[in-house]
XYZ file of C-alpha atoms in Angstrom:
548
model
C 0.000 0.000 0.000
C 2.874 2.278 0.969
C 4.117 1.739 -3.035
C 1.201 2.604 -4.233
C 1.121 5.752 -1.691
C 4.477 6.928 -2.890
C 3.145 6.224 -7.058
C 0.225 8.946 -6.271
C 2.030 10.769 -4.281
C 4.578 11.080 -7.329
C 1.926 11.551 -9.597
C 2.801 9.228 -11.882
C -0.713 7.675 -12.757
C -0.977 11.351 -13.775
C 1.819 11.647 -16.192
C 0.596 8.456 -18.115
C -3.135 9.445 -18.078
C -1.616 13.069 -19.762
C 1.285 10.848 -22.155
C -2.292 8.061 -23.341
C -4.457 11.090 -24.142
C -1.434 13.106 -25.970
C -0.817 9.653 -27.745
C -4.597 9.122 -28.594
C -5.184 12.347 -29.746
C -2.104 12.235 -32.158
C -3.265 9.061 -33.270
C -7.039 10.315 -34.124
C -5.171 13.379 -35.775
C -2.544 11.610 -37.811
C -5.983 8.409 -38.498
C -7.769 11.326 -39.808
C -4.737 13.354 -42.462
C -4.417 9.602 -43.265
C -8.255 9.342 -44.448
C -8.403 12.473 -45.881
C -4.955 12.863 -48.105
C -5.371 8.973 -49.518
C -8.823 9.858 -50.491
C -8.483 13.566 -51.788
C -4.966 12.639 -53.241
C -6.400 8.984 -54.691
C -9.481 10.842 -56.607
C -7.159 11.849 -59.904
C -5.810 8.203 -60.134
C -7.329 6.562 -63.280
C -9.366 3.009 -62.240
C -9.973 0.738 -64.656
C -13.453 -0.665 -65.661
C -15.290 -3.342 -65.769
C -18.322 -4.979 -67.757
C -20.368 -6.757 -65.677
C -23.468 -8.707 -66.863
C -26.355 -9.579 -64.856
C -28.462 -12.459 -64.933
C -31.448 -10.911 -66.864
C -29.215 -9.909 -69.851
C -28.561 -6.168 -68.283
C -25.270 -5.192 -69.140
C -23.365 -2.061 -66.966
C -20.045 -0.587 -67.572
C -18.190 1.148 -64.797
C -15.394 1.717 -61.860
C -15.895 -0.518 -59.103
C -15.760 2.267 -56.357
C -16.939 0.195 -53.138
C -17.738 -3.656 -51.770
C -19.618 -4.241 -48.488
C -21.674 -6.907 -46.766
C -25.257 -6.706 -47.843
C -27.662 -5.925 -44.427
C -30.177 -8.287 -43.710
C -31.490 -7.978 -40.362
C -33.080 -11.291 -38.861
C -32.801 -13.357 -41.506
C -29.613 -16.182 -41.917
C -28.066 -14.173 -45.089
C -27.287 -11.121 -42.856
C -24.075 -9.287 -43.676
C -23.291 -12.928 -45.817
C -23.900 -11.846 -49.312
C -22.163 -8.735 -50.748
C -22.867 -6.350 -53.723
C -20.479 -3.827 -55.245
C -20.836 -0.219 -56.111
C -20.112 0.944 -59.921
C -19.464 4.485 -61.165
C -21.530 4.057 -63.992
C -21.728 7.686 -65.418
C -23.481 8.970 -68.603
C -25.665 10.538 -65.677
C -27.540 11.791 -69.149
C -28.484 8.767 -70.019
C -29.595 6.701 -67.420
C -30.311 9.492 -64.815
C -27.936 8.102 -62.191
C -24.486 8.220 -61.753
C -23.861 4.870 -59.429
C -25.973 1.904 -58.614
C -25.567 -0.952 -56.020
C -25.056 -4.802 -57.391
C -25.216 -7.927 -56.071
C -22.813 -10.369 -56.445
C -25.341 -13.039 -56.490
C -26.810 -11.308 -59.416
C -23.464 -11.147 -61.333
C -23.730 -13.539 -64.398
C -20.220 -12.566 -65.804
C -17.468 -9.421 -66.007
C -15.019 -8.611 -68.345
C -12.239 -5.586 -68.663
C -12.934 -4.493 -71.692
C -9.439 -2.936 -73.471
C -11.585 -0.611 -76.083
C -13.616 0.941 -73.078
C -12.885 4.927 -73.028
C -13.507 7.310 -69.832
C -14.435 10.969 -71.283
C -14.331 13.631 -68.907
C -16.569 16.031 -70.871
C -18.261 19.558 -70.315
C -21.461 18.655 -68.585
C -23.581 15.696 -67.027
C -20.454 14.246 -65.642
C -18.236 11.341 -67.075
C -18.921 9.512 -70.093
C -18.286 5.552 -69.776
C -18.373 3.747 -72.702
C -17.208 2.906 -76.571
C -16.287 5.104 -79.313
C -18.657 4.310 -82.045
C -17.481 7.090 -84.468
C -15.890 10.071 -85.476
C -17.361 12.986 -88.341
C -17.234 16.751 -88.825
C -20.466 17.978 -89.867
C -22.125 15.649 -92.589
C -18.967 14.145 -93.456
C -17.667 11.021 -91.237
C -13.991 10.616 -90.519
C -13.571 7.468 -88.878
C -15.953 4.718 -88.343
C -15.168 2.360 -85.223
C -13.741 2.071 -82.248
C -9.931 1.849 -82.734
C -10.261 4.401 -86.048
C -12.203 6.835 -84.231
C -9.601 6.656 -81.334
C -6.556 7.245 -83.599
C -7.981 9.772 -85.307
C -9.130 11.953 -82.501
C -6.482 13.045 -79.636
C -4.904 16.033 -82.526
C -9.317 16.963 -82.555
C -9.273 17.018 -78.861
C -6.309 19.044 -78.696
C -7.287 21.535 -81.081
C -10.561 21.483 -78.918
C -8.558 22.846 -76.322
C -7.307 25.810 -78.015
C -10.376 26.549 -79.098
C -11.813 26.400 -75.633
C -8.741 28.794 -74.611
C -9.712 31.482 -77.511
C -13.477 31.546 -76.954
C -12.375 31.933 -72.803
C -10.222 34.809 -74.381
C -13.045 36.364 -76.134
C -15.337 36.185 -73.710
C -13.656 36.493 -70.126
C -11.025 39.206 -71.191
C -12.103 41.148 -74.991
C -15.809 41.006 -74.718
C -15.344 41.335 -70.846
C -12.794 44.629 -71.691
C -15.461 46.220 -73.847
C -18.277 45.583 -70.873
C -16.445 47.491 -68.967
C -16.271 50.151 -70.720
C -19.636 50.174 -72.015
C -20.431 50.363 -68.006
C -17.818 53.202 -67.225
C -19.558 55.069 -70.109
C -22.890 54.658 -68.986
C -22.207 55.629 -65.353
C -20.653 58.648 -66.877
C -23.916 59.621 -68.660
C -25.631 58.831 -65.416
C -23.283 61.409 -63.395
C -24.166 64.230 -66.649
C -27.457 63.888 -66.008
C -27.297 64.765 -62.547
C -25.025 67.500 -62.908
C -27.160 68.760 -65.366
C -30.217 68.442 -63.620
C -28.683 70.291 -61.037
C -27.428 73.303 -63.241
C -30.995 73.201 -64.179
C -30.809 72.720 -68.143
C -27.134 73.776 -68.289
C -26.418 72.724 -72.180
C -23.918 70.018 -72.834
C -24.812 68.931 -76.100
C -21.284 68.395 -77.101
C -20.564 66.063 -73.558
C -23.803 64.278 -74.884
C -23.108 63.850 -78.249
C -19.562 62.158 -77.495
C -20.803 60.222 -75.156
C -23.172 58.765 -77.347
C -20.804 58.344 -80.371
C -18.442 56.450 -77.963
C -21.277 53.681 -76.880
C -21.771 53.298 -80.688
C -18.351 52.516 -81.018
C -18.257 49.951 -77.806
C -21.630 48.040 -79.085
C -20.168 48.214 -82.721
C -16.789 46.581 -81.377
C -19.366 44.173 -78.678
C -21.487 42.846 -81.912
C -18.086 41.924 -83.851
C -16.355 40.119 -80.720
C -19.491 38.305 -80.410
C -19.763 37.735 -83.943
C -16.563 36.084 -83.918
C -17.174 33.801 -80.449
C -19.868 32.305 -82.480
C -17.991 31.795 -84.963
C -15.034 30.013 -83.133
C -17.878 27.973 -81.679
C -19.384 26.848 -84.310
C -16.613 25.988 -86.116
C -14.888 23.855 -83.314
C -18.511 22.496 -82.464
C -18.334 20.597 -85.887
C -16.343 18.010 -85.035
C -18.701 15.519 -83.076
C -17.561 11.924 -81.280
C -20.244 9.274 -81.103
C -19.995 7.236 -77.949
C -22.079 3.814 -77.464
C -22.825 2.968 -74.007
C -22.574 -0.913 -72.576
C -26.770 -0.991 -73.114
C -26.136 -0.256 -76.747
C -27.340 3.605 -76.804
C -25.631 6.490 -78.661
C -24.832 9.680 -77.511
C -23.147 12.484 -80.072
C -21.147 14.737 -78.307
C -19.272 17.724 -79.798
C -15.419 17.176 -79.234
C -15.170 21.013 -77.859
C -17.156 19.905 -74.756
C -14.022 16.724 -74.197
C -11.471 17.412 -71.714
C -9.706 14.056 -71.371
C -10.581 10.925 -73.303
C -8.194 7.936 -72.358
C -8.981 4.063 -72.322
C -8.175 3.169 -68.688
C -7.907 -0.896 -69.038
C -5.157 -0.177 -71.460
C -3.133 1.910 -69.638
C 0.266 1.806 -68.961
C 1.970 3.153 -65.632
C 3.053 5.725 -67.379
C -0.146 6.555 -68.956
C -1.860 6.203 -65.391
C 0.603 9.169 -64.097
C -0.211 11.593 -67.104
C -3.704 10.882 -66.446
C -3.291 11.992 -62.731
C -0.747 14.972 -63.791
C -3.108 16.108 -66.153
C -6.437 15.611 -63.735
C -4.236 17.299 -60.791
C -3.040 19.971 -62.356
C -6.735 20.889 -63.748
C -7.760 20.993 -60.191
C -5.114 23.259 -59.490
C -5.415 25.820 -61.997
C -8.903 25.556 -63.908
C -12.166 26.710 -63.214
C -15.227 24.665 -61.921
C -17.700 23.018 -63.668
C -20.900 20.787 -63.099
C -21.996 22.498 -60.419
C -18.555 22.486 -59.008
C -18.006 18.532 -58.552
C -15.435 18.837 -61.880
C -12.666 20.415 -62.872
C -10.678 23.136 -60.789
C -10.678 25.351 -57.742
C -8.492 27.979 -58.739
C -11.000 30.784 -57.609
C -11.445 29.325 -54.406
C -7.721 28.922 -53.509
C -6.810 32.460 -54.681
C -9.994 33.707 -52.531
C -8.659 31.960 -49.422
C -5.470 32.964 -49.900
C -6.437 36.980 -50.456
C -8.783 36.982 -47.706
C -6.195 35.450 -45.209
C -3.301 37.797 -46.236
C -6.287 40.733 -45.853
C -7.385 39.570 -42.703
C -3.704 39.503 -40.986
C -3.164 43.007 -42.447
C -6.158 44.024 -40.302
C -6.273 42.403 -37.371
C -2.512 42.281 -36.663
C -1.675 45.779 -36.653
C -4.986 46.416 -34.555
C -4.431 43.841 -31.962
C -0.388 45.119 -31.497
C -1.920 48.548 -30.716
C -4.450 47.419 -28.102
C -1.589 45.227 -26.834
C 1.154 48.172 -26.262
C -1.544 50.607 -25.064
C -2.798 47.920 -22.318
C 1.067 46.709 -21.537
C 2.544 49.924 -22.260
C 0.308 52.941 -21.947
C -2.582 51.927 -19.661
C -2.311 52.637 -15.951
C -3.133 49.215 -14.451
C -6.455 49.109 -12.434
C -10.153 48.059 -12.374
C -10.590 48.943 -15.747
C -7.971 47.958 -17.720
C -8.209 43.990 -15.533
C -12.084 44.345 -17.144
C -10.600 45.107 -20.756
C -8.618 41.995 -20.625
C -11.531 39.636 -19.654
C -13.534 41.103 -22.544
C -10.393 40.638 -24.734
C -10.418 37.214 -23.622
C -14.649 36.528 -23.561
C -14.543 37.403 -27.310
C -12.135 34.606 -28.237
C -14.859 32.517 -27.518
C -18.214 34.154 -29.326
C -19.475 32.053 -31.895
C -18.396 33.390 -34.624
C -21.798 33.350 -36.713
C -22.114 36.496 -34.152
C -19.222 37.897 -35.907
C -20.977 37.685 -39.261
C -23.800 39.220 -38.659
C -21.565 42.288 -37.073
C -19.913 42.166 -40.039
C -23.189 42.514 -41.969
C -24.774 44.925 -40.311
C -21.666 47.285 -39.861
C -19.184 46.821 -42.503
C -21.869 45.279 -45.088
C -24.744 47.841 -44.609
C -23.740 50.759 -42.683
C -20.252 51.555 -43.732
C -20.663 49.995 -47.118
C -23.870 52.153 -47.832
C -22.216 55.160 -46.817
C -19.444 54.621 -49.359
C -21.582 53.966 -51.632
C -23.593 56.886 -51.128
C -20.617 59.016 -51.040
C -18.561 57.769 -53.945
C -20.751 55.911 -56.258
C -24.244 57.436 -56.568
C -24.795 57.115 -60.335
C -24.452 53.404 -59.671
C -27.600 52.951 -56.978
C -29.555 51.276 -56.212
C -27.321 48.769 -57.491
C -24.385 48.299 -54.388
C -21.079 48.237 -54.986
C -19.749 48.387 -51.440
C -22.956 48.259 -50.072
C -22.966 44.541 -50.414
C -20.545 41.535 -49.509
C -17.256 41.244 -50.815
C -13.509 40.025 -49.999
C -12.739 43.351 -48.511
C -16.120 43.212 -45.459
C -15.279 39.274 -44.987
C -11.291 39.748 -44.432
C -12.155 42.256 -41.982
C -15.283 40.757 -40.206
C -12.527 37.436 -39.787
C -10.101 40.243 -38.751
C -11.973 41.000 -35.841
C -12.526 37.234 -35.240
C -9.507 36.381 -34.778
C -7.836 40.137 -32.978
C -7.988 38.562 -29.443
C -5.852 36.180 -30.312
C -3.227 38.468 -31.490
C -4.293 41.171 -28.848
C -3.722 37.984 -25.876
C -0.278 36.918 -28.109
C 0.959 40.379 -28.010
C 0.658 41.513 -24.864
C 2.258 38.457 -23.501
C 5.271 38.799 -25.808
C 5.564 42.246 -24.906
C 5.764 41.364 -21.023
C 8.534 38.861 -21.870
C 10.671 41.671 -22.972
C 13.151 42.332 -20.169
C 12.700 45.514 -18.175
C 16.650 45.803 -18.567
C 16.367 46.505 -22.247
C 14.007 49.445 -21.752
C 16.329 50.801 -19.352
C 19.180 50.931 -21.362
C 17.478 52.396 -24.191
C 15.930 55.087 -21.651
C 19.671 55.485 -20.362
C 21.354 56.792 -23.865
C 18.424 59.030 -23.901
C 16.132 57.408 -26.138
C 11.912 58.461 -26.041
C 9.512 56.019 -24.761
C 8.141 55.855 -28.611
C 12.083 55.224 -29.980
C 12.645 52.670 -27.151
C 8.826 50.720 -27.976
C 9.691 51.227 -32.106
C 13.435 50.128 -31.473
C 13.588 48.367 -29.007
C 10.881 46.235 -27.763
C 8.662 45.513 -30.222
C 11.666 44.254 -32.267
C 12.290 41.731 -29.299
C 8.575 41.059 -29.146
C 8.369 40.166 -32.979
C 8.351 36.798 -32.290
C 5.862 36.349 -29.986
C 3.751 38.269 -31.968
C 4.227 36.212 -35.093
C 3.216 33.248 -32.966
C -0.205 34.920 -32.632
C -0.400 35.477 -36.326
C 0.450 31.855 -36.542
C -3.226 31.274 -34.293
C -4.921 33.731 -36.012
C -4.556 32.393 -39.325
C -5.134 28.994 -38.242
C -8.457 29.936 -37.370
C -9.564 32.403 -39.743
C -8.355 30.403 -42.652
C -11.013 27.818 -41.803
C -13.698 29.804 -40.645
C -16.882 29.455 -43.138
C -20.166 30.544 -41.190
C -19.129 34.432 -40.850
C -18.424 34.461 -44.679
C -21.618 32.704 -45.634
C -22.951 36.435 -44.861
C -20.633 38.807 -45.643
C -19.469 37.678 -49.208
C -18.264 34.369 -49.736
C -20.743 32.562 -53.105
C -20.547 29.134 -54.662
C -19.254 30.407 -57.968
C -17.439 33.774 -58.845
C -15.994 33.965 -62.405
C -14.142 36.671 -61.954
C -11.535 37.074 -59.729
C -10.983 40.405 -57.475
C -7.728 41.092 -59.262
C -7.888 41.691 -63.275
C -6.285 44.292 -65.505
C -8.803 47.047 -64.571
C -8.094 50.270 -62.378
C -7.628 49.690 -59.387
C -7.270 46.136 -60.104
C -7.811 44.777 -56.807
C -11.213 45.069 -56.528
C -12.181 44.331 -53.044
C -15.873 44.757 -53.178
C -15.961 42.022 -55.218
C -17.432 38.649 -54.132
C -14.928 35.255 -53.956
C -14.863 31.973 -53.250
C -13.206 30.605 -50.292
C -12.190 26.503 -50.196
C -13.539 26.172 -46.944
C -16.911 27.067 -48.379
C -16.756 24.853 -51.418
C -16.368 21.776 -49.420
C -19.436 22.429 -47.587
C -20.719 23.312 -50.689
C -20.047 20.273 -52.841
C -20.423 18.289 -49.459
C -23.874 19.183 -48.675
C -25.200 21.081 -51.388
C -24.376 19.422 -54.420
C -27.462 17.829 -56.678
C -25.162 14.763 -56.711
C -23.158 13.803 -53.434
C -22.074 10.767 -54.178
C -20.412 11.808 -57.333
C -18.726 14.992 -55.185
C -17.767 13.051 -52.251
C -14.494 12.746 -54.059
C -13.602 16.439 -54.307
C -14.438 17.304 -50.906
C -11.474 15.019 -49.711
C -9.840 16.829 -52.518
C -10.277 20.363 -51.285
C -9.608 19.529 -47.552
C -6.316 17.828 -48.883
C -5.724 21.394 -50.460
C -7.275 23.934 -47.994
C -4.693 21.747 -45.038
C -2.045 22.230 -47.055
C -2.625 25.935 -47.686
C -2.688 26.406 -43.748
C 0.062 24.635 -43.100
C 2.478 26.753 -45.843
C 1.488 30.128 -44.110
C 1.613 29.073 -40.816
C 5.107 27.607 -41.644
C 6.475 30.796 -43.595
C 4.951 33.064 -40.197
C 7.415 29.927 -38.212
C 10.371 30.835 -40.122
C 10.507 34.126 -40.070
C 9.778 33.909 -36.585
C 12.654 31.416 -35.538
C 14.793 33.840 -37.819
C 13.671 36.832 -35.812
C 14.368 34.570 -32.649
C 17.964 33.638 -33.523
C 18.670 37.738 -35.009
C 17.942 38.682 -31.330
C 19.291 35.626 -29.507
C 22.937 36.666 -31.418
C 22.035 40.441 -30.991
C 21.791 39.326 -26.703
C 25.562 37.703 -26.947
C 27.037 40.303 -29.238
């Protein structure tokens, strides 16, 4: 007994209870990456197919994507007989894109080496044969393996052509809208002024105004003009696909991406495929309701609004930090600042966003837009949400962090150092500018560190303050001022609850959600670990700086 006295008395039981639940938790956390980065990361590999026919003739053609135990509860065949999932596709077709077999019901299967996967512009993949190949009324290749050779230089083509009509529209036609809309706020602004110079004559302002918007639609119509063109001339070519129940589908080859035939595949060919499908989801744009192709917008979104959001809450929380530690004659007051500081680290922060909304969103937004862009009401421009309202509303989300950080780093500087600077005469401003808040620097990274941990993965306050499921255009462009903060963005932590919960299909989008949390992790963990290294720099310039 007098053993086990002494153990307590150690605390030892203590010690292993804190090491198990530090090892546990690790575990969950490192069971968890695990799940998500083989899953995101696993998405882009290319399966192969399979034919499977059932016993009543049906034929289905498809990735095998799951096997489980059947559930039969109270009877002897429960959890005995097992059925397979199949990515079937050709959601056009058939009106589903998976479906559950059993095994039982399995009459044969077959990998099929002429089978083609065609990631296309709409309805989701195509899985099936290549019946045929023709460009308007005249047919260039008839069957499978002549329709195959003859069309990767089509699809390629199909690409440009994609890249020239995204020209056309996002930046020529999208350069003359903008100036169509600059002109007609300007005719909105000389009617006011004229209104108020009651009938002042400015025929000539008029007339050149209205000789310039001819120009601009003259110059719209022949962009136009020529998109149509481009499409119709790349929309000629058309691929006729056969799918495993015998039906044809004709699909224009400037709406196929990718086209490979994944039972004949190669390693090599298997990595090209998931280059190709990785790098698309790095740089292009969504589609299909955002379960295909890219996230671009969404990462450069995240990425501006956390860069925006340190610039505002850092700088903020430092000042409330040296005025409290610095300034601020300790007392009743200043103890009740700090437990406020310290209560608003923990307010939801839907509370936050609807702040933001109502202060940044309609009051000062309004104003500005009252102020400064009058001919443009009632449509808002900052009277609505955009990057600029959500980086701040997250600024002041995550501010007691830094404020809490701050002050604490500021504390740890010694009292020597101030003294010294004091002694060769320095001002209490040169001494906090020079001397301790250079010493403090690291501390105060580490709250930056915290703060963008959190606000990088905050959704609920940006559901109401800007954040949408699609934005086409991104806040930066070629246009004065070029960042355009009013603008609204897409943020990744948004899209997976988007695609998650909202998607039409959530089986098909299951894969990109593991996808994007693969991506917005690893976008975390690079600017927390640039704010670590210039913080251990800063740490080892003032450790020397102590020595020297």
């Amino acid at each position: 007994m007098s053993a086990i006295r002494d153990l307590f008395r150690r605390g030892d039981p203590a010690i292993w209870l804190a090491g198990s639940g530090l090892g546990i938790s690790i575990l969950m956390i490192a069971g968890m990456l695990l799940l998500i980065v083989t899953r995101g990361l696993g998405f882009f590999w290319p399966a192969g197919v399979v034919e499977v026919t059932l016993r009543d003739g049906t034929v289905l053609l498809g990735e095998v994507e799951g096997r489980e135990a059947i559930p039969a509860p109270g009877t002897p065949d429960h959890l005995k007989r097992w059925r397979i999932q199949l990515k079937l596709g050709n959601r056009d077709l058939s009106g589903v894109d998976f479906r559950w077999v059993d095994e039982d019901e399995i009459a044969g299967t077959r990998r099929p080496a002429d089978a083609v996967y065609v990631e296309r512009r709409e309805y989701g993949p195509f899985i099936g044969y290549a019946a045929a190949l023709s460009s308007g009324d005249r047919p260039i290749a008839a069957g499978s393996e002549a329709a195959l050779a003859a069309l990767p230089p089509l699809i390629e083509r199909a690409a440009g052509d994609r890249a020239e009509i995204r020209h056309l529209e996002r930046d020529r036609i999208g350069d003359v809208n903008h100036r169509m809309e600059q002109v007609r706020l300007r005719t909105r602004r000389l009617e006011a002024d004229a209104a108020g110079r009651h009938g002042t004559d400015r025929a000539g302002e008029w007339q050149a105004l209205e000789r310039e918007m001819a120009a601009l639609q003259a110059q719209y119509a022949s962009l136009e003009a020529r998109r149509d063109q481009v499409t119709t001339a790349a929309s000629a070519a058309r691929l006729t696909l056969r799918a495993a129940d015998g039906t044809e589908k004709e699909l224009p080859v400037l709406d196929v991406f990718r086209l490979y035939r994944p039972n004949a595949l190669g390693t090599w060919g298997r990595v090209q495929v998931y280059g190709g499908r990785l790098w698309e989801f790095l740089t292009g744009d969504p589609r299909e309701s955002n379960t295909e192709g890219g996230i671009f917008p969404a990462i450069f979104g995240t990425v501006l609004m956390v860069l925006l959001m340190s610039i505002a809450a850092v700088p903020l929380g430092v000042l409330a930090a040296l005025y409290l530690r610095e300034y601020a004659k300790q007392g009743v007051l200043v103890r009740l600042v700090r437990i406020a500081v310290n209560n608003l680290a923990g307010v939801p922060s839907i509370v936050f966003g609807v702040f933001g909304l109502g202060f940044f969103v309609y009051l000062v937004g309004g104003s500005i837009d009252r102020a400064f862009y009058a001919e443009r009401l009632p449509t808002p421009t900052f009277g609505t949400g955009g990057i600029l309202w959500a980086s701040l509303t997250l600024g002041l989300l995550t501010v007691p962090v830094v404020i809490v950080a701050a002050e604490e780093a500021l504390a740890a500087v010694p009292r020597s150092m101030r003294e010294a600077s004091y002694a060769t005469g320095a001002t209490k401003l040169q001494t906090i500018l020079r001397v301790v808040l250079p010493a403090a620097a690291p501390g105060i990274l580490t709250g930056l560190i915290l703060a963008m941990a959190r606000g990088a993965g905050e959704v609920a306050p940006l559901m109401i303050t800007g954040v949408v499921k699609l934005a086409p255009d991104l806040p930066l462009d070629g246009h004065f001022p070029f960042l355009h903060l009013e603008r609204k963005f897409m943020h990744l932590g948004f899209h997976i609850y988007d695609v998650g919960f909202q998607s039409p299909n959530v089986e098909a989008a299951k894969p990109m959600v593991y996808a994007t949390a693969v991506l917005l992790l690893l976008i975390v963990v690079l600017l927390n670990l640039t704010a670590i290294v210039v913080r251990n720099r800063l740490r080892k310039k003032y450790r020397m700086s102590a020595f020297s």
